[in-house]
Tab-separated table of C-alpha atoms in Angstrom:
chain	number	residue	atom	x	y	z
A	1	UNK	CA	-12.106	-15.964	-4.695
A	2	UNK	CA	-9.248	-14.502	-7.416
A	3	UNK	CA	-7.407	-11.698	-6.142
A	4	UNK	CA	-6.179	-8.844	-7.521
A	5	UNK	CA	-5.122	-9.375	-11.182
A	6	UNK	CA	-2.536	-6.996	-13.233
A	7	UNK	CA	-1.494	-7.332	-16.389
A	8	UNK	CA	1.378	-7.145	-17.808
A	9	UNK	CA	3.662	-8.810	-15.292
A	10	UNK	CA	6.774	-6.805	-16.684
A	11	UNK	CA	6.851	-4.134	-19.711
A	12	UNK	CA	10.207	-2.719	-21.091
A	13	UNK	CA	9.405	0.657	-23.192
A	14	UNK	CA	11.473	3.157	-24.420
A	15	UNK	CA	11.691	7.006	-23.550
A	16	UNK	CA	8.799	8.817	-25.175
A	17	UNK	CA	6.512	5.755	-25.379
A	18	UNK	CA	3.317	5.670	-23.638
A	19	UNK	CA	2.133	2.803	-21.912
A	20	UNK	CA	-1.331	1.414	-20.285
A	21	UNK	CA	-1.297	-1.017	-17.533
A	22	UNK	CA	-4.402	-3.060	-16.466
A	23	UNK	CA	-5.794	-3.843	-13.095
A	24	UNK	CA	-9.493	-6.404	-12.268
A	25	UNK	CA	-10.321	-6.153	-8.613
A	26	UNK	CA	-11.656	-8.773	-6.309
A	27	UNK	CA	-15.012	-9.411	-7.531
A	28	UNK	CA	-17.242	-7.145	-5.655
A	29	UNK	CA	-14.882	-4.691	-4.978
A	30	UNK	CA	-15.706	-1.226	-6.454
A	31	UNK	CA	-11.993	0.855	-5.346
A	32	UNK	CA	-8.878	0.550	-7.174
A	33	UNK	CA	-6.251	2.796	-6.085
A	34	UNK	CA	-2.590	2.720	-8.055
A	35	UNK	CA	0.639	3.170	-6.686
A	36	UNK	CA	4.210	3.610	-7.911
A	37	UNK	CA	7.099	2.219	-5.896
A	38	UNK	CA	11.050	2.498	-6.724
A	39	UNK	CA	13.817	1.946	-3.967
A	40	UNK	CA	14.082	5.385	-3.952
A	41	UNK	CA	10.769	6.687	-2.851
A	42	UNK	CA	9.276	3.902	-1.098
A	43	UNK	CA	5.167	3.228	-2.211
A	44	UNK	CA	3.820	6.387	-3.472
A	45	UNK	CA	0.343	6.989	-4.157
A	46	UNK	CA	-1.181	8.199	-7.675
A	47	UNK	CA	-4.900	7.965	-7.308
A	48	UNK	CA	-8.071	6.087	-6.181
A	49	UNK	CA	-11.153	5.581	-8.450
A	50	UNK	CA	-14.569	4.202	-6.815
A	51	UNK	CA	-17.459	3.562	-9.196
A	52	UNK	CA	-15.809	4.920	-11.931
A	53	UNK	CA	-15.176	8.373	-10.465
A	54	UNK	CA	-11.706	9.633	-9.444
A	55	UNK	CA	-11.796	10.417	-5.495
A	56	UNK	CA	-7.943	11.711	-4.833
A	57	UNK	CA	-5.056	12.037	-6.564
A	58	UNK	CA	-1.472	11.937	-5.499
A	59	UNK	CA	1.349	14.407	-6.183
A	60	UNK	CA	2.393	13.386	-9.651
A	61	UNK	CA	2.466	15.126	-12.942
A	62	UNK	CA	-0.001	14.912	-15.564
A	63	UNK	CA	1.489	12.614	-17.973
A	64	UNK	CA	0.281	9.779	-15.170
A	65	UNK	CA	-3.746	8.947	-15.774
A	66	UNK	CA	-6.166	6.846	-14.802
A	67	UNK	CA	-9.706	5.337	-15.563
A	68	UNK	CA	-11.905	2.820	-14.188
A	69	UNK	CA	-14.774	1.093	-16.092
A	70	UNK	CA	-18.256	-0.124	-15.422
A	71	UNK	CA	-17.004	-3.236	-14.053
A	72	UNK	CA	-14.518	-2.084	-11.787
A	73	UNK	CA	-11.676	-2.681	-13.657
A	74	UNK	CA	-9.134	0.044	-13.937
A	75	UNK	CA	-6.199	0.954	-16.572
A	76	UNK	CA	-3.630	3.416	-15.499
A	77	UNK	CA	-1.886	5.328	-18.257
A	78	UNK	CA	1.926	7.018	-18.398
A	79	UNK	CA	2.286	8.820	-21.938
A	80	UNK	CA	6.100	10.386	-22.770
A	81	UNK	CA	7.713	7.840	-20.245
A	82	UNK	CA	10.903	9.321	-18.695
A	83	UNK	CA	13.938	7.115	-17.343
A	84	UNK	CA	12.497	8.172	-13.852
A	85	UNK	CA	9.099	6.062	-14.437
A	86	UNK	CA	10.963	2.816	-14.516
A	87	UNK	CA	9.206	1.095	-10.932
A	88	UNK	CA	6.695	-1.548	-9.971
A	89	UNK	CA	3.261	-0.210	-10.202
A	90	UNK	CA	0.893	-1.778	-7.817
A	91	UNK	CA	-2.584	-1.720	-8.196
A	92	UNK	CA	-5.104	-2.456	-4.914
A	93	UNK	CA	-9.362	-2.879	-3.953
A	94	UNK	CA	-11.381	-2.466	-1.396
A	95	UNK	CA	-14.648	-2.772	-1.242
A	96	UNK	CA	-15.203	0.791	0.213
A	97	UNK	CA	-12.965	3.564	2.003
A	98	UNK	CA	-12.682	2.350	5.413
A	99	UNK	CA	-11.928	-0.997	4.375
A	100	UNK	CA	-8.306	-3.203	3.818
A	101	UNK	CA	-6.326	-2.978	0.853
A	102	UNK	CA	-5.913	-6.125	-1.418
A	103	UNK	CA	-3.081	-5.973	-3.431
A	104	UNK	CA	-2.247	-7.219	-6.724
A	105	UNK	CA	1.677	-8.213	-7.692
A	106	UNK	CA	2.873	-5.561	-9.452
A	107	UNK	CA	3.560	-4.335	-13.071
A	108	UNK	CA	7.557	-3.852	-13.389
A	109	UNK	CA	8.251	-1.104	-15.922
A	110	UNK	CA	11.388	-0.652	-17.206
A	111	UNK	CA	12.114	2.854	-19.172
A	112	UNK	CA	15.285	2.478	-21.849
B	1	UNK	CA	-3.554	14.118	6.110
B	2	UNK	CA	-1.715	12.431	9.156
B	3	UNK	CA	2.028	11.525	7.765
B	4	UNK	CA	3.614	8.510	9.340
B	5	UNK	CA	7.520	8.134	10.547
B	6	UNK	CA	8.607	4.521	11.280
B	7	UNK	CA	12.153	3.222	11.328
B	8	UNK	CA	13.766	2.321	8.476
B	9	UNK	CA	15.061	-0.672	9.548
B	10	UNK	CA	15.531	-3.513	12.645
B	11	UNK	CA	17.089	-6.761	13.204
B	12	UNK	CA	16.236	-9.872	15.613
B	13	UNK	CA	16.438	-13.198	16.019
B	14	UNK	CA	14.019	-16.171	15.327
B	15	UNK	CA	11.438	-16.976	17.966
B	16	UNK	CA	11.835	-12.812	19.304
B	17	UNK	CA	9.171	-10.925	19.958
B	18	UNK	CA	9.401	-7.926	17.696
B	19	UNK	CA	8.118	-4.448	18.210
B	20	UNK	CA	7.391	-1.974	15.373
B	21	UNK	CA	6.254	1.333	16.662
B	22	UNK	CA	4.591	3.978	14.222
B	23	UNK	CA	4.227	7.896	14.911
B	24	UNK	CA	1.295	9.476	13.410
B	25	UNK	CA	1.360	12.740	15.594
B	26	UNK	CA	-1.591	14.133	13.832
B	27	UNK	CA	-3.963	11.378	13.418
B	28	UNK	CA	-7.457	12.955	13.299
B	29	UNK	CA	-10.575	11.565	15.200
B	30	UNK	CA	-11.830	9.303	12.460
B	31	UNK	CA	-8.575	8.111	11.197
B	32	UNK	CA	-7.905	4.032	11.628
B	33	UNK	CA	-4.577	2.365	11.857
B	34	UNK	CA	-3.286	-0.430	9.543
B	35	UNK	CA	-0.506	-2.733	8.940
B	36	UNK	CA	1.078	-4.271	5.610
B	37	UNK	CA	4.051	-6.502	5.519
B	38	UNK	CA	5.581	-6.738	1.940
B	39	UNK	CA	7.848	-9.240	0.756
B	40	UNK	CA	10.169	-8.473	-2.117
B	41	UNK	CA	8.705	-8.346	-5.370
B	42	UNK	CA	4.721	-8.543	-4.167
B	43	UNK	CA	2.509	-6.426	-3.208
B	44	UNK	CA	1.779	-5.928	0.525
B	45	UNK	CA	-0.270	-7.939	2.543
B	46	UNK	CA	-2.484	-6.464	5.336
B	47	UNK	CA	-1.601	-7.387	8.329
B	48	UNK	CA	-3.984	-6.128	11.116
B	49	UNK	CA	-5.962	-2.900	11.645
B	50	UNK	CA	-6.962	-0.913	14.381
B	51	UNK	CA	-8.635	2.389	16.263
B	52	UNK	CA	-7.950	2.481	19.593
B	53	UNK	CA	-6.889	0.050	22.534
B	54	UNK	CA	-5.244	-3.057	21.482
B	55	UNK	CA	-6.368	-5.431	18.380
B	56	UNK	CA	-4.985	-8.866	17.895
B	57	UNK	CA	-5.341	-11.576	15.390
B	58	UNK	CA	-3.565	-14.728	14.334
B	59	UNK	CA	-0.433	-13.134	13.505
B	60	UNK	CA	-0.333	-10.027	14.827
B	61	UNK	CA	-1.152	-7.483	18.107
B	62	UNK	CA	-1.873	-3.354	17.675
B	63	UNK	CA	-1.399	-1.480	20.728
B	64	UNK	CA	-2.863	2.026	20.111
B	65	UNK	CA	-2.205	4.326	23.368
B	66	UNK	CA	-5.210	7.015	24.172
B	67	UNK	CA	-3.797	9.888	22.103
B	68	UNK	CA	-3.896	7.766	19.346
B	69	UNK	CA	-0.391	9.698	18.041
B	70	UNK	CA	1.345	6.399	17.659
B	71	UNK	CA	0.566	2.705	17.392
B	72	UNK	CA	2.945	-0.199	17.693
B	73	UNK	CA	2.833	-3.817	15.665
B	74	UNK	CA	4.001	-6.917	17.854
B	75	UNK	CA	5.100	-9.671	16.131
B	76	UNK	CA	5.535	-12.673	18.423
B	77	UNK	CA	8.253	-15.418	18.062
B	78	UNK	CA	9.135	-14.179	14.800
B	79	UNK	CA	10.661	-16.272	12.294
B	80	UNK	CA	12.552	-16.299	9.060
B	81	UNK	CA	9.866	-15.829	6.648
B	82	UNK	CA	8.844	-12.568	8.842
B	83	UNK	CA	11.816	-10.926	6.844
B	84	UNK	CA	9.997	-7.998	4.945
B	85	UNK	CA	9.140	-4.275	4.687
B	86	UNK	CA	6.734	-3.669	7.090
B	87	UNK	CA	4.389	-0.657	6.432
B	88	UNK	CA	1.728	1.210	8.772
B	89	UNK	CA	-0.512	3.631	7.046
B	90	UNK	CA	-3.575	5.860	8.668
B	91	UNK	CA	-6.850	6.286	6.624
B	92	UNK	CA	-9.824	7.695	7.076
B	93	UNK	CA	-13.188	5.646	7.595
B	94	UNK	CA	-15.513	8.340	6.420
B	95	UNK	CA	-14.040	9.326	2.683
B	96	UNK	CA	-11.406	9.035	-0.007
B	97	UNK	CA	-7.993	10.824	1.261
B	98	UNK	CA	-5.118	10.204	-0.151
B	99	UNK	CA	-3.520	6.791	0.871
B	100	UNK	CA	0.488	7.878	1.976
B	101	UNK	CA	2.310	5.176	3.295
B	102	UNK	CA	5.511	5.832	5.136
B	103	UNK	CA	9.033	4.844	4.779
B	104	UNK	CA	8.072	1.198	5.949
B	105	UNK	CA	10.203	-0.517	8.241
B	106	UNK	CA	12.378	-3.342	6.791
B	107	UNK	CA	12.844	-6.154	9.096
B	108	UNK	CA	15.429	-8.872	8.789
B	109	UNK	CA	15.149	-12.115	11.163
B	110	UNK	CA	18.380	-13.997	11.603
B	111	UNK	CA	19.128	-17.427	12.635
């Protein structure tokens, strides 16, 4: 069974840019939940969809948003990137709420 | 939304037993307990999950005392490749809340 795939493995971008990272659960899975982690901060949480519906949202501005599709997938989008967004972003499933996280590797941004 | 405090850090020796405790003073009644270990650029692994009582697996024991305010992870005879961030994180079985992980707790296993 494949794991939890994201895509790109590493992204450099510029201040101002936007970006859109991509996350495909374990098949069967219907959760994705994203996360940002820097040394700084430790593994923060942004937000959870299930079936294709937002359930909770961290504590992070606006500029940070999410979606997931029909097929679980799920594509997390930062628009007017800031020096401060440079982390990994981690992307998990589950198959419901009171089940284990499976996470993927990580997306490493990197804000010039 | 119970917040977690672990240590930020501890140190033993190969073939220890090692002992990660985990305060979640206000863990509400349907709130489980769970365990990731994280090596350095990955994601984190679950380790072992628990409610109450003592769980253990392959790899790991949870010992959850009766208030339920704190759980510890025992790692037996640990070795090298046990070096990693170890984090413990309480959710709740019957919704969405927000998933907050704590500090984590990095280990380092010497020689």
């Amino acid at each position: 069974k494949a794991g939890v795939t994201q895509t790109p493995r590493y992204l450099i971008k510029t201040r101002g840019q936007q970006v859109t990272l991509s996350c495909s659960p374990i098949s069967g899975h219907r959760s994705v939940s994203w996360y940002q982690q820097t040394p700084g901060q430790g593994l923060q949480f942004l937000f959870e969809y299930f079936s294709e519906t937002q359930r909770n949202k961290g504590n992070f501005p606006g500029r940070f948003s999410g979606r997931q599709f029909s097929n679980s997938r799920s594509e997390m989008n930062v628009s007017t990137l800031e020096l401060g967004d440079s982390a990994l972003y981690l992307c998990a499933s589950r198959r419901s709420s009171n089940e284990k996280l499976f996470f993927g590797s990580g997306t490493q941004l990197s804000v010039l | 939304l119970a917040k977690t405090t672990q240590p930020i850090s501890m140190d033993s020796y190969e073939g220890q037993e090692v002992n990660i405790t985990c305060s979640h003073n206000n863990i509400a009644t349907n709130d489980y307990i769970t365990w990731y270990q994280q090596f350095p650029s990955q994601g984190p692994r679950f380790i072992i999950q628990g409610y109450k009582t003592k769980v253990t697996n392959e790899v790991a024991s949870l010992f959850i005392p009766a208030d339920r305010k704190s759980s510890t992870l025992s790692l037996p005879r640990v070795s090298l490749s046990d070096t990693a961030v170890y984090y413990c994180l309480v959710g709740d079985d019957t919704g969405f809340q927000k998933l907050v992980f704590g500090t984590g707790t990095r280990l380092l296993v010497s020689p």
